[in-house]
CSV table of C-alpha atoms in Angstrom, one decimal:
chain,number,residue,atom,x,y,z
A,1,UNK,CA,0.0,0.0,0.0
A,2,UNK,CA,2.8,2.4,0.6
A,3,UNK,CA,4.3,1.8,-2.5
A,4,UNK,CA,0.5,2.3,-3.9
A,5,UNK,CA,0.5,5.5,-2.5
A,6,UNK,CA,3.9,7.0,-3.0
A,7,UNK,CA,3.2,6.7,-7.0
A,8,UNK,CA,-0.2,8.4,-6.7
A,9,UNK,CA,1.2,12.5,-6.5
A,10,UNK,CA,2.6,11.7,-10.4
A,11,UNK,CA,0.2,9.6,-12.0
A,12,UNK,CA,-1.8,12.4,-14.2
A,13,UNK,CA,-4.8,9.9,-14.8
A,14,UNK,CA,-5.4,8.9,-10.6
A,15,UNK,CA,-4.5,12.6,-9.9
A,16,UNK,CA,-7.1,13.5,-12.6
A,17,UNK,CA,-9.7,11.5,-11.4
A,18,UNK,CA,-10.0,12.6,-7.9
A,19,UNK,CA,-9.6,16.1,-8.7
A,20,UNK,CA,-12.6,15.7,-11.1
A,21,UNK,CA,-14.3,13.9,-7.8
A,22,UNK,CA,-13.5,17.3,-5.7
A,23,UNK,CA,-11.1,14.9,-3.3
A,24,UNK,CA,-8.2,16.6,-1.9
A,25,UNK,CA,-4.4,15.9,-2.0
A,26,UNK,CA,-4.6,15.8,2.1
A,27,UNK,CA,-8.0,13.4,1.7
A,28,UNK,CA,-5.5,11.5,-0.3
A,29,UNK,CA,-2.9,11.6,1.8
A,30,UNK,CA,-5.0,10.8,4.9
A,31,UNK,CA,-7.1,7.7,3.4
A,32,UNK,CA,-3.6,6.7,1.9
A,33,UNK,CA,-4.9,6.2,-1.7
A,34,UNK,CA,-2.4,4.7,-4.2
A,35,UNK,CA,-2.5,3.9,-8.0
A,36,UNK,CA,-1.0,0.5,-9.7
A,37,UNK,CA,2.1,1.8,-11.6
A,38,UNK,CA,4.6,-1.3,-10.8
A,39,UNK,CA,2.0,-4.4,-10.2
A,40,UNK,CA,3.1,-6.3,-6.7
A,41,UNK,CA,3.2,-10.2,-7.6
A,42,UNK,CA,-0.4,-11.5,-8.0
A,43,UNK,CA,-1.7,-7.7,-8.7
A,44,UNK,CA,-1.2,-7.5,-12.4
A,45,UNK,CA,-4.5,-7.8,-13.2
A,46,UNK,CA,-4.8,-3.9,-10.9
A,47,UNK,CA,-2.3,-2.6,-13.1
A,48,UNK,CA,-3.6,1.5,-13.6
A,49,UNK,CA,-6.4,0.9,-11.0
A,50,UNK,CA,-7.0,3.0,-7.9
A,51,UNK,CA,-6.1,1.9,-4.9
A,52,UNK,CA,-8.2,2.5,-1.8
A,53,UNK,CA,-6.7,0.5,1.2
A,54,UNK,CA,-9.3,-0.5,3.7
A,55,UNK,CA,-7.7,1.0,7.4
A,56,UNK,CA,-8.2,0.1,11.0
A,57,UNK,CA,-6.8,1.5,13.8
A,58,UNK,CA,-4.2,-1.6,13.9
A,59,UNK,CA,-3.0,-1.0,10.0
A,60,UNK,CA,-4.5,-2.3,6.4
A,61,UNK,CA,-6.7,-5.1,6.4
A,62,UNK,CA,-6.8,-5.2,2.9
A,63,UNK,CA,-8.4,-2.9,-0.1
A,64,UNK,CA,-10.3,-2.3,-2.8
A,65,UNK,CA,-8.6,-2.0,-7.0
A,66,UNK,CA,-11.0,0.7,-8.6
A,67,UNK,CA,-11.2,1.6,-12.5
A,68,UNK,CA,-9.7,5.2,-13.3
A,69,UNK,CA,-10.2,4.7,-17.2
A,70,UNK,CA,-13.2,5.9,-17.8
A,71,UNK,CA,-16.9,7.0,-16.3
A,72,UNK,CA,-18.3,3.7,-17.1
A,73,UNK,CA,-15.6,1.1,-17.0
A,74,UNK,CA,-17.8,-1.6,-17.4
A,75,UNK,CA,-17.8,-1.6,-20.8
A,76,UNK,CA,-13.5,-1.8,-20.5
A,77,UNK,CA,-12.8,-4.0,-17.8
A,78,UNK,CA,-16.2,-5.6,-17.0
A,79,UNK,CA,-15.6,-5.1,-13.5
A,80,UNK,CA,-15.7,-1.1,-12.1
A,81,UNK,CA,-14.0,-2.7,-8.6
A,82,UNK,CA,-11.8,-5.8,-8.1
A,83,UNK,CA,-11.2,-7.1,-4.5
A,84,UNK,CA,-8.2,-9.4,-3.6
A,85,UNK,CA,-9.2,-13.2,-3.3
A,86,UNK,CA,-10.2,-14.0,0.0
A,87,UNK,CA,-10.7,-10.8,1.3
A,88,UNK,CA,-14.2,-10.4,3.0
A,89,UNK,CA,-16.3,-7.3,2.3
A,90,UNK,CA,-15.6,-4.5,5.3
A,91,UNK,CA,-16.7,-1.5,6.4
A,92,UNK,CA,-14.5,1.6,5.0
A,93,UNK,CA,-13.4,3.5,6.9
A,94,UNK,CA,-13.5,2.4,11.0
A,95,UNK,CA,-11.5,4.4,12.3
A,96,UNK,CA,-14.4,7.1,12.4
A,97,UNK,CA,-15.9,5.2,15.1
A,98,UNK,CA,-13.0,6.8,17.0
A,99,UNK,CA,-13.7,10.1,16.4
A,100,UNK,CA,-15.3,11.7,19.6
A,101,UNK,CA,-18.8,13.1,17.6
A,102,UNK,CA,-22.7,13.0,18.5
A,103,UNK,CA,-23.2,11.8,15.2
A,104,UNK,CA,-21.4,9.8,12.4
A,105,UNK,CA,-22.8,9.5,8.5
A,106,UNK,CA,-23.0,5.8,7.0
A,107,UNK,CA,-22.5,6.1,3.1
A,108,UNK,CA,-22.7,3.6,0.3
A,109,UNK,CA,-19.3,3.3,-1.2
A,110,UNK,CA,-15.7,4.6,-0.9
A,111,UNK,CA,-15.6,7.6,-2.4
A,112,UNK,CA,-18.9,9.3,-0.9
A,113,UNK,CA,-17.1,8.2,2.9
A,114,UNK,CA,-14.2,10.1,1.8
A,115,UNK,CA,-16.2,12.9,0.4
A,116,UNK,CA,-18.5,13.2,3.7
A,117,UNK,CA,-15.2,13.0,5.7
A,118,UNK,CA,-13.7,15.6,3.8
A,119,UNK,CA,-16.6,17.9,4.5
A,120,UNK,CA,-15.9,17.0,8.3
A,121,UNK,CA,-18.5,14.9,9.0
A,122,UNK,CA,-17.4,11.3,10.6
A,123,UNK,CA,-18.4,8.4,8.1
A,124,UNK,CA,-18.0,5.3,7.2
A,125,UNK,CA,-18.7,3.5,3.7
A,126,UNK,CA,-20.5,0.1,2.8
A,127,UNK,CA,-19.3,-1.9,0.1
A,128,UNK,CA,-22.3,-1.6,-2.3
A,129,UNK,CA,-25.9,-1.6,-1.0
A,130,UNK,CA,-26.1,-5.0,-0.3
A,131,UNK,CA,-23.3,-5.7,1.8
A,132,UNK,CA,-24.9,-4.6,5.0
A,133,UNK,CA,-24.5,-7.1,7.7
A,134,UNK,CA,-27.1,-6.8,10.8
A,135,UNK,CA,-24.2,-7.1,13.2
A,136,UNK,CA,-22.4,-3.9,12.3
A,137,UNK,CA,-25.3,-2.3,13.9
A,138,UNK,CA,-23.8,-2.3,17.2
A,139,UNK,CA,-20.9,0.1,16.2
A,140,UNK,CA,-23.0,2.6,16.4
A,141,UNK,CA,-24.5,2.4,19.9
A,142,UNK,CA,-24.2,5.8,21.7
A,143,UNK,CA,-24.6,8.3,18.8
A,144,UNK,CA,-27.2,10.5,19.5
A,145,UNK,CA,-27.7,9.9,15.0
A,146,UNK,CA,-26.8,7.7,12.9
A,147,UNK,CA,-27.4,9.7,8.9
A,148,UNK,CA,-27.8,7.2,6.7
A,149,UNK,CA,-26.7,8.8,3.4
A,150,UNK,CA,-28.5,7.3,0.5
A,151,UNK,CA,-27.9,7.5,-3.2
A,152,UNK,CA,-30.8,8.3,-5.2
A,153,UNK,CA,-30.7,5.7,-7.8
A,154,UNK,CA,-32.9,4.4,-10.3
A,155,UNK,CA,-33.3,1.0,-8.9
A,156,UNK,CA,-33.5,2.2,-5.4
A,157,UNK,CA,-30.8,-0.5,-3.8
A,158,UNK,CA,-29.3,2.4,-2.0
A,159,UNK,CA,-32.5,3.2,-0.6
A,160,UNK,CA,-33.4,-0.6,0.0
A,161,UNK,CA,-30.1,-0.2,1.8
A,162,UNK,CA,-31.5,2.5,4.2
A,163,UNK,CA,-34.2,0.2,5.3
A,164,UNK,CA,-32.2,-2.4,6.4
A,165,UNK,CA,-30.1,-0.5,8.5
A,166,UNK,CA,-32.7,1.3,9.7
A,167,UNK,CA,-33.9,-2.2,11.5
A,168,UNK,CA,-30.4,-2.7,12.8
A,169,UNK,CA,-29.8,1.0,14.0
A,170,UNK,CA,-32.8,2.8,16.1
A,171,UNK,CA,-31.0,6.1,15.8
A,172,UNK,CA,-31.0,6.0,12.3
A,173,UNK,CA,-32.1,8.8,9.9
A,174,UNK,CA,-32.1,8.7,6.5
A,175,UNK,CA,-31.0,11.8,3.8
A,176,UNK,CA,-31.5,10.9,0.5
A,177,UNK,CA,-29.9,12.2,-2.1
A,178,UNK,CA,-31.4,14.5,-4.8
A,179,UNK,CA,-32.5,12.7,-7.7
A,180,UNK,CA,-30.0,11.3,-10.1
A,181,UNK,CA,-27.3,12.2,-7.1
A,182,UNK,CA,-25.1,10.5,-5.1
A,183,UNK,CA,-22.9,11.8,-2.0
A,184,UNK,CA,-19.7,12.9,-4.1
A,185,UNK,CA,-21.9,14.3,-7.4
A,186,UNK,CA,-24.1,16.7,-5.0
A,187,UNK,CA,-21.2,17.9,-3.1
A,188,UNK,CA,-19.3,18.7,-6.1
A,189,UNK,CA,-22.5,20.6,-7.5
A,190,UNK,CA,-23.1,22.1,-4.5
A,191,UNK,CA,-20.2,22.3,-1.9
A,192,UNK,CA,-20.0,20.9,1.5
A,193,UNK,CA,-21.6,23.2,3.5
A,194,UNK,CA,-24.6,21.8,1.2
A,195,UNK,CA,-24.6,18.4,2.2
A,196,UNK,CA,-23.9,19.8,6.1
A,197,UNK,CA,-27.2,21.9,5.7
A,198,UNK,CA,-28.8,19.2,4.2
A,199,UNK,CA,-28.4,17.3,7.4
A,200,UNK,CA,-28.9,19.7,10.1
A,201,UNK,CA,-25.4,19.8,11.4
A,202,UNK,CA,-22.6,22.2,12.3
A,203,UNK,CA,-18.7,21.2,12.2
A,204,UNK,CA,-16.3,22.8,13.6
C-alpha cells in the first residue's frame, strides 16, 4: 500500500480523477490512496487501477482495485471494482468510530465516505448496498444519530439499503440524495456546506 500511495502524487490519470471527484491531496494523503504503476506479484491484473486500502486502527486489512479509465468502465474491464481473493467485504473506513462526535454519516461506497469526511462529518462507507450485515449495527451504539446517506438511484438499492439499516440502528435517519445524485456528485454541485445543511449539522 505504501508503494501504492507513493506513486499516486505523479500519476496524471489517478490525480485526474479525484480532482474531477473534488477529493483533496490531504483526503489522499489521509485515506492513503495509491495507483498501480509497478504491479506487486499476483496484482497485475490492478495494473492502472485506484487503490483504496481499507484502514483500521491496527493498520491495512486489505483494499479495494477501482477503474480510473473511464466514467463507465464496465464496458472496459467488466468489472468497475476488483477485490483481492479471500478478502471479506468491510466497512470503510472504521477508524471514524474513533472520532469523539454526537453523530457519524453511513454512506454507500468509498468515495462518498471520503467525500463526507472531507466535508468534516465522521463516516464510514458500505461496500455496495447490499453488503450490510445486521451485526455492524452495534458500532454505532451511543450516537445520538446515525445519517444514513442514500444515493438516489434508479433501482433504489441504496434506498433498500437504508431500510435495512434502519432495523439494525434505532437512531437511524435517512438523507436521501437529490435525484440522479449521489454523496460525491451533489457535493461537487453544490459544496460541502450543502450536504452539512442538508443534514442539520454544524462542524467545527
Amino acid at each position: 500500500m505504501e508503494t501504492y500511495a507513493a506513486a499516486l502524487p505523479s500519476n496524471a490519470a489517478a490525480v485526474s480523477y479525484l480532482t474531477k471527484r473534488g477529493l483533496s491531496e490531504g483526503s489522499a494523503q489521509s485515506f492513503k490512496l495509491g495507483v498501480v504503476e509497478s504491479p506487486f506479484p499476483g496484482h497485475e491484473q490492478y495494473l492502472g487501477r485506484l487503490v483504496v486500502p481499507y484502514l483500521t486502527l491496527g493498520g491495512v486489512c486489505g483494499a479495494s482495485f477501482r477503474c480510473i479509465a473511464h466514467e463507465d468502465c464496465k464496458g472496459i474491464h467488466n468489472d468497475k471494482y476488483l477485490w483481492p481473493a479471500g478478502f471479506s467485504r468491510r466497512m470503510f473506513n472504521t477508524p471514524a468510530l474513533d472520532i469523539d462526535s454526537p453523530f457519524i454519516a453511513i454512506c454507500e461506497g468509498e468515495m462518498d465516505t471520503i467525500t463526507t469526511q472531507q466535508a468534516g462529518i465522521p463516516a464510514v462507507g458500505i461496500p455496495g448496498a447490499k453488503a450490510w450485515q445486521s451485526f455492524w449495527g452495534r458500532c454505532f451504539k451511543g450516537y445520538e444519530t446515525v445519517y444514513i446517506l442514500a444515493d438516489h438511484d434508479d433501482d433504489g438499492s441504496s434506498q433498500e439499503m437504508a431500510e435495512k439499516i434502519s432495523r439494525s440502528v434505532p437512531t437511524a435517519r435517512t438523507i436521501l440524495m437529490p435525484e440522479g445524485h449521489d454523496v460525491n456528485s451533489f457535493v461537487l454541485e453544490n459544496g460541502p456546506e450543502a450536504l452539512r445543511l442538508k443534514m442539520g449539522v454544524s462542524t467545527p
